[in-house]
Coordinates of C-alpha atoms in Angstrom, one line a residue:
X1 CA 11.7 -29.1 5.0
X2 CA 15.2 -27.9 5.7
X3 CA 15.9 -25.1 8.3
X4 CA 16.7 -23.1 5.4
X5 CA 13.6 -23.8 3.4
X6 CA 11.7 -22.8 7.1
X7 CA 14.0 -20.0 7.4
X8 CA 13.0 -18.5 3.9
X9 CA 9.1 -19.6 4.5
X10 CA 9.0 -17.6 7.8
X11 CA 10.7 -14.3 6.5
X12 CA 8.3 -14.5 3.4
X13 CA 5.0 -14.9 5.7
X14 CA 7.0 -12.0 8.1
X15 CA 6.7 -9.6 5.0
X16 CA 3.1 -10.9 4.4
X17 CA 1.9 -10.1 7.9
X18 CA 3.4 -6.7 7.7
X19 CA 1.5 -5.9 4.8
X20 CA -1.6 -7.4 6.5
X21 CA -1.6 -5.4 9.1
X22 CA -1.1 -2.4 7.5
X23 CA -4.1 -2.9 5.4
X24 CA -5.7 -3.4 8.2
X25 CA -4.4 -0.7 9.8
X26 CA -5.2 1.8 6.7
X27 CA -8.9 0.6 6.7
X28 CA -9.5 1.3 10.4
X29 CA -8.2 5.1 9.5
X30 CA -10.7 5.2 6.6
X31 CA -13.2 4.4 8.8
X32 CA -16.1 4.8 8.3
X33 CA -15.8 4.4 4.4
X34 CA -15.0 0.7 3.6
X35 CA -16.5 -1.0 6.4
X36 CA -18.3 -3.3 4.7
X37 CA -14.3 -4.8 4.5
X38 CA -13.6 -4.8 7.9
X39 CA -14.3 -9.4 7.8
X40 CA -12.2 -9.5 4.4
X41 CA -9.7 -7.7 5.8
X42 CA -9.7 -9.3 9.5
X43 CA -10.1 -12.7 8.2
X44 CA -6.7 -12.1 6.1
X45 CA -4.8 -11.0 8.6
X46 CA -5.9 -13.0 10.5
X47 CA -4.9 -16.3 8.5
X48 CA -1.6 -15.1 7.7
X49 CA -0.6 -14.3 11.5
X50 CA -1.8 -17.9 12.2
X51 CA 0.7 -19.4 9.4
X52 CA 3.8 -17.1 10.4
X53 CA 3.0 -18.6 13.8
X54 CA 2.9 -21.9 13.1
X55 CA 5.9 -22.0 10.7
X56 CA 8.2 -19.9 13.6
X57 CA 7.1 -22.8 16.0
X58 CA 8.1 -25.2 13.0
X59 CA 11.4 -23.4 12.5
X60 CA 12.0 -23.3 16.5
X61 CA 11.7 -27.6 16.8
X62 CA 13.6 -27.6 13.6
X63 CA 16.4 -25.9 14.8
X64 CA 16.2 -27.5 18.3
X65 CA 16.5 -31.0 16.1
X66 CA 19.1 -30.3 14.2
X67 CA 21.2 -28.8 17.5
X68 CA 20.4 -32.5 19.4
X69 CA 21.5 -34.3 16.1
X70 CA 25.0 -32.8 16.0

């Protein structure tokens, strides 16, 4: 993958995470309706965070490689 491609990956999974967390956010108000949601939700969230981590750490040696190949 190009720094680009990375570049576009990570600022898709940024806009997924926001949205993640606002669900998650909006069920913890509704408390106590919905709580049978609370692992669905969580588990989401949860799995998305983990990618947008992992891709940012992707981007960041991607970029670093490309700066030592110049």
């Amino acid at each position: 993958m190009t720094v680009e491609d990375l570049e576009k990956r990570v600022k898709k999974l940024s806009m997924r995470s926001t949205d993640a967390k606002m669900n998650l956010h909006d069920l913890a108000e509704e408390l106590p309706t919905d709580w049978q949601k609370i692992p669905e939700v969580a588990a989401a969230t949860y799995e998305v965070f983990k990618e947008l981590t992992e891709a940012r750490k992707e981007l960041k040696a991607a970029k670093k490689a490309a700066e030592e190949s110049v």
